[in-house]
C-alpha cells in the first residue's frame, strides 16, 4: 500500500543523507525511486528496520553512556580593527546546557529541531552530535513523526473526491453495479491487508469449525421439514435427494430412520439414533435402596384354598371378628386386606375367594404376597380349586404353609391331605420335605397360635425389608365406586410411605389422595410398607392388581394416564376382526352362530371381572356369550341404553338399578337380572343357552320405602321409621336393603306397625315402623324394596 510519505521527507526526519536512503530503497528492486517518490508501506518498514539494526547498542548501559555531545558552532572571523571580546564566564559555557538538552532529548521531551534552536544554531546550520562509532546514530524508538498531517491529507483528498463525485452525474444501470462491486472488492482487499495475527488465527479456527463434519441425532420417524432443519439444509434440497434415491416425498411426509440416515450421508452428515426418554422414565425414579435405609417390614400373607374349606373362618379366628356372617352364602365375594398384631409383630393378611369364578382375583392376590397359607379341609382333601391355588403360589414364587383345617370333624384325615399334596410337589416336613403342614380348627381355635408362630418364623428367615423414606408404591387390592365419596380403592403399600396429598397413578387412574383409612376404618395421614389402606381421590376406578406409584409431577402423571387409556382403546379396537377375503368364509359361518350379549354391573371391580370371565367360559358351539360391558356401581340409564342398542341383557351382581334405569328398562323391554351369589347367575345363563331355562319362581315388586329416622329400643331392637314412596308393603313381604345402589342385605319383616298398632299392609304415602329379623345396621336414607317370590309356569 502506497502512503503519502516522500523519500526526501524520510531522509529529513531521520537526519540521513538522501543519497543513502535512495540506495537502500533501490536495493529492494522494482521501479527506481526519486527524491520526490512516495514510499510504500513495505519499503518504509524495511528502511526503519535497517536503520535500527545499524545503530543498535549492545545493551541499555551502553545506550545510556553513549556520547551525544553537540559540537559548538565555529566563531566567524573577526576584522582586524575589531575589539577583542571578553572571555565568557564558566557558567556560560555550552557544556552544561548541552548535557541538559541531551538528557531531555533522550527522555523524548525535545526533538532534533528544538535541539538546534536551543543550542543557538541557525536554521541553515547543521547541529552535529558526537558518536562513539558512527557520526550519526538514529534511535527509531524516539523518532517524532507528525502522523496527524497524513490524516489531514486523507481528509482533504476524501473531501475533494466527494466534491468531484457530486459534480459528476450518477452512473446508471450495470455500470453502477460494477463500480460498487469493485469498491467492495477493494474494501475487502484493504481489510485483509489490515488483518492482525489474532484475527487471522480466529478466522482459521472458524473455517475449521465450518468444515468439521456435522453430527445429528435422528428419531425412528421424522418429517421432511424437521429433517431439513436438523441437517441445516433447505427442504427442497432434501426432497431432491430423495427423488434421486427414487422416493417422492412432500415437506410434511414422514420417513423412517434408515431413509433419513441415507439422505444425511449425502450431505456428509454423521447420524446417530436419538435416544427417546419415555414419560415413565421421566416420571418414575428408578433408584436402588441403600442398606442403611432398609427396615424390617411385616409379611404379607395370602390365604388360599377351595371353596368352603374355611379360609375366612381361619382369618376370623385370627382377627376375632365375624366376617363370614355378612357375606352371601358364607362365600367371600370381594378380596379383603387386614393387618393383625401378634406378639408385637404385625402380619398383613389377604383373603382371596376360593371358588373358581374368582381365579383371576386369586392370581393377583398371590402376586402381592410373601407367604401363601393353603387351607385344605381335613375331611375333604385336595379339590380343583386347591390345585389352582398351588399353581398360583408356585408361579408367584412364594413360600407355602399348609393349614389342615376342620380337625374337629369326626372324619378328619390329615394323612390323606399330606398324601394328596405330594402329587403336586408339596412334600410335608414330616415326610422329609420343606412344607409345613399345621393341623388347625377355626371353630375350636386349635393350632391357630402354631400357625401364626410359623408365619412369623418364615418371615424372619426371609428377612423382608423395605425403604420407608421413598415415595410409596404398591398394588391395588380392590376398587369400587361410591355414590357419595367417588372412587374408593384398597391399596397395599409394598415399598415407601404413602401420605395424604400424594399424587398417585394406577393404570389409567390418576389423582391426589384426599382421605386415607386403615383396615379398621380409622383416618390416618401416612401408611408404611406392607400396610393395607383405603383411599379416595382417584379419577376413575382402577383395575384390581394394577401397580400404583406416588409421583411428583401431576401433569406428567395425567399425560401418562391418557396415553395408557388411548393404548387400551387401540388394543380393544384391534381385537375386532374385520372381514377380508381370507376370513370371509369363517365370518359367514360365525354369523350363523347365535350370540348372547350381556352387560355386567357389580359392586366392586374384581367381582365384575370375575363374573365376566365366568360367563364367557360357558360358551359352546351353538351359542357364544359376549360381555359387551363390565362396570362398577348401580345400574344406570346408560347401561340400559347400551343393552337396548346391543340387544343384550343386564346382569347385576350385588347392585340394584336406580329409578330412571328401572323405568327405561320397562319402556325398552330390556331384561335385568339381579344376583348375590355367582353360582345362580352361571346356572341361569347355562340353562338359557341350553334352552332349559324354566324358572319356577320369579320376583314380584310390591313397593319401595325410604328410611326417614332410626330408633333403637332395648326391648325390640332397631326400628326404622319409613315412608312408603311407591306401591305398598305387606307384613309377609321380603325386604331388600339398598344403600347408594348397593345391596346390603335381604331380610324378612319381624314387625310392621302403623303408629302403635300392628298393620298387615301400608299403602303409598303413609308412614310406618319396620323391624327386620336379622339386619340391624340401618341408616337414614336407606331404601327398602318390598317384594314377593311368586311361583309361575310358562
PDB file of C-alpha atoms in Angstrom, residues 62-162:
ATOM      1  CA  UNK A  62      25.919   1.246  26.517  1.00  0.00           C
ATOM      2  CA  UNK A  63      22.999   3.178  25.131  1.00  0.00           C
ATOM      3  CA  UNK A  64      22.823   5.464  28.172  1.00  0.00           C
ATOM      4  CA  UNK A  65      26.587   6.134  28.244  1.00  0.00           C
ATOM      5  CA  UNK A  66      26.899   6.726  24.505  1.00  0.00           C
ATOM      6  CA  UNK A  67      28.295  10.165  23.684  1.00  0.00           C
ATOM      7  CA  UNK A  68      25.750  12.577  22.346  1.00  0.00           C
ATOM      8  CA  UNK A  69      27.612  15.812  22.839  1.00  0.00           C
ATOM      9  CA  UNK A  70      26.735  18.528  20.293  1.00  0.00           C
ATOM     10  CA  UNK A  71      29.580  20.462  18.625  1.00  0.00           C
ATOM     11  CA  UNK A  72      29.552  24.189  19.291  1.00  0.00           C
ATOM     12  CA  UNK A  73      29.331  26.390  16.166  1.00  0.00           C
ATOM     13  CA  UNK A  74      32.627  27.943  14.985  1.00  0.00           C
ATOM     14  CA  UNK A  75      33.131  31.635  15.562  1.00  0.00           C
ATOM     15  CA  UNK A  76      33.185  33.814  12.465  1.00  0.00           C
ATOM     16  CA  UNK A  77      36.495  35.533  11.598  1.00  0.00           C
ATOM     17  CA  UNK A  78      36.774  38.999  13.089  1.00  0.00           C
ATOM     18  CA  UNK A  79      38.121  42.018  11.225  1.00  0.00           C
ATOM     19  CA  UNK A  80      41.458  43.442  12.173  1.00  0.00           C
ATOM     20  CA  UNK A  81      40.060  46.590  13.691  1.00  0.00           C
ATOM     21  CA  UNK A  82      37.520  44.711  15.814  1.00  0.00           C
ATOM     22  CA  UNK A  83      37.764  44.889  19.525  1.00  0.00           C
ATOM     23  CA  UNK A  84      38.545  41.641  21.259  1.00  0.00           C
ATOM     24  CA  UNK A  85      35.604  40.305  23.224  1.00  0.00           C
ATOM     25  CA  UNK A  86      35.863  39.429  26.841  1.00  0.00           C
ATOM     26  CA  UNK A  87      36.119  35.780  27.695  1.00  0.00           C
ATOM     27  CA  UNK A  88      32.809  34.190  28.683  1.00  0.00           C
ATOM     28  CA  UNK A  89      32.448  33.054  32.256  1.00  0.00           C
ATOM     29  CA  UNK A  90      32.437  29.371  33.060  1.00  0.00           C
ATOM     30  CA  UNK A  91      28.738  29.444  33.841  1.00  0.00           C
ATOM     31  CA  UNK A  92      28.011  30.487  30.275  1.00  0.00           C
ATOM     32  CA  UNK A  93      29.962  27.623  28.758  1.00  0.00           C
ATOM     33  CA  UNK A  94      27.773  25.475  26.463  1.00  0.00           C
ATOM     34  CA  UNK A  95      28.779  22.159  28.061  1.00  0.00           C
ATOM     35  CA  UNK A  96      26.205  22.255  30.825  1.00  0.00           C
ATOM     36  CA  UNK A  97      23.255  23.350  28.594  1.00  0.00           C
ATOM     37  CA  UNK A  98      24.180  20.693  26.079  1.00  0.00           C
ATOM     38  CA  UNK A  99      24.180  17.965  28.736  1.00  0.00           C
ATOM     39  CA  UNK A 100      20.739  19.083  29.849  1.00  0.00           C
ATOM     40  CA  UNK A 101      19.456  19.139  26.272  1.00  0.00           C
ATOM     41  CA  UNK A 102      20.931  15.690  25.719  1.00  0.00           C
ATOM     42  CA  UNK A 103      19.036  14.296  28.670  1.00  0.00           C
ATOM     43  CA  UNK A 104      15.846  15.964  27.525  1.00  0.00           C
ATOM     44  CA  UNK A 105      16.300  14.517  24.061  1.00  0.00           C
ATOM     45  CA  UNK A 106      16.864  11.038  25.479  1.00  0.00           C
ATOM     46  CA  UNK A 107      13.707  11.414  27.597  1.00  0.00           C
ATOM     47  CA  UNK A 108      11.773  12.244  24.391  1.00  0.00           C
ATOM     48  CA  UNK A 109      10.932  15.733  25.626  1.00  0.00           C
ATOM     49  CA  UNK A 110      12.766  17.608  22.849  1.00  0.00           C
ATOM     50  CA  UNK A 111      13.130  16.986  19.114  1.00  0.00           C
ATOM     51  CA  UNK A 112      16.153  17.458  16.919  1.00  0.00           C
ATOM     52  CA  UNK A 113      14.814  20.727  15.550  1.00  0.00           C
ATOM     53  CA  UNK A 114      14.231  22.133  19.036  1.00  0.00           C
ATOM     54  CA  UNK A 115      17.685  20.963  19.984  1.00  0.00           C
ATOM     55  CA  UNK A 116      19.116  23.035  17.209  1.00  0.00           C
ATOM     56  CA  UNK A 117      17.148  26.106  18.253  1.00  0.00           C
ATOM     57  CA  UNK A 118      18.157  25.919  21.886  1.00  0.00           C
ATOM     58  CA  UNK A 119      21.817  25.464  21.088  1.00  0.00           C
ATOM     59  CA  UNK A 120      21.713  28.733  19.240  1.00  0.00           C
ATOM     60  CA  UNK A 121      22.243  27.344  15.767  1.00  0.00           C
ATOM     61  CA  UNK A 122      20.665  28.914  12.766  1.00  0.00           C
ATOM     62  CA  UNK A 123      18.117  27.120  10.635  1.00  0.00           C
ATOM     63  CA  UNK A 124      20.605  26.640   7.836  1.00  0.00           C
ATOM     64  CA  UNK A 125      23.290  25.418  10.150  1.00  0.00           C
ATOM     65  CA  UNK A 126      23.577  21.763  10.981  1.00  0.00           C
ATOM     66  CA  UNK A 127      23.634  20.523  14.519  1.00  0.00           C
ATOM     67  CA  UNK A 128      26.104  17.707  14.875  1.00  0.00           C
ATOM     68  CA  UNK A 129      26.072  15.090  17.579  1.00  0.00           C
ATOM     69  CA  UNK A 130      29.184  13.210  18.530  1.00  0.00           C
ATOM     70  CA  UNK A 131      29.009   9.426  18.332  1.00  0.00           C
ATOM     71  CA  UNK A 132      31.440   6.839  19.533  1.00  0.00           C
ATOM     72  CA  UNK A 133      31.307   4.563  16.472  1.00  0.00           C
ATOM     73  CA  UNK A 134      29.390   6.423  13.775  1.00  0.00           C
ATOM     74  CA  UNK A 135      28.983  10.046  13.017  1.00  0.00           C
ATOM     75  CA  UNK A 136      25.176   9.792  13.039  1.00  0.00           C
ATOM     76  CA  UNK A 137      23.168   7.391  15.246  1.00  0.00           C
ATOM     77  CA  UNK A 138      19.352   7.106  14.854  1.00  0.00           C
ATOM     78  CA  UNK A 139      17.110   5.736  17.589  1.00  0.00           C
ATOM     79  CA  UNK A 140      13.861   4.912  15.776  1.00  0.00           C
ATOM     80  CA  UNK A 141      12.076   4.416  19.062  1.00  0.00           C
ATOM     81  CA  UNK A 142      12.271   8.159  19.703  1.00  0.00           C
ATOM     82  CA  UNK A 143      11.519   9.383  16.180  1.00  0.00           C
ATOM     83  CA  UNK A 144       8.832  12.007  16.431  1.00  0.00           C
ATOM     84  CA  UNK A 145       6.720  11.657  13.283  1.00  0.00           C
ATOM     85  CA  UNK A 146       3.844  14.009  12.734  1.00  0.00           C
ATOM     86  CA  UNK A 147       1.225  11.419  11.816  1.00  0.00           C
ATOM     87  CA  UNK A 148      -1.603  13.903  12.081  1.00  0.00           C
ATOM     88  CA  UNK A 149      -0.562  15.585   8.887  1.00  0.00           C
ATOM     89  CA  UNK A 150      -1.207  12.369   6.970  1.00  0.00           C
ATOM     90  CA  UNK A 151      -4.757  12.215   8.368  1.00  0.00           C
ATOM     91  CA  UNK A 152      -5.258  15.801   7.245  1.00  0.00           C
ATOM     92  CA  UNK A 153      -4.112  14.852   3.771  1.00  0.00           C
ATOM     93  CA  UNK A 154      -6.515  11.903   3.690  1.00  0.00           C
ATOM     94  CA  UNK A 155      -9.416  14.108   4.774  1.00  0.00           C
ATOM     95  CA  UNK A 156      -8.514  16.653   2.130  1.00  0.00           C
ATOM     96  CA  UNK A 157      -8.378  14.006  -0.580  1.00  0.00           C
ATOM     97  CA  UNK A 158     -11.659  12.491   0.549  1.00  0.00           C
ATOM     98  CA  UNK A 159     -13.438  15.851   0.537  1.00  0.00           C
ATOM     99  CA  UNK A 160     -12.048  16.659  -2.907  1.00  0.00           C
ATOM    100  CA  UNK A 161     -13.185  13.307  -4.261  1.00  0.00           C
ATOM    101  CA  UNK A 162     -16.651  13.675  -2.777  1.00  0.00           C
TER     102      UNK A 162
END
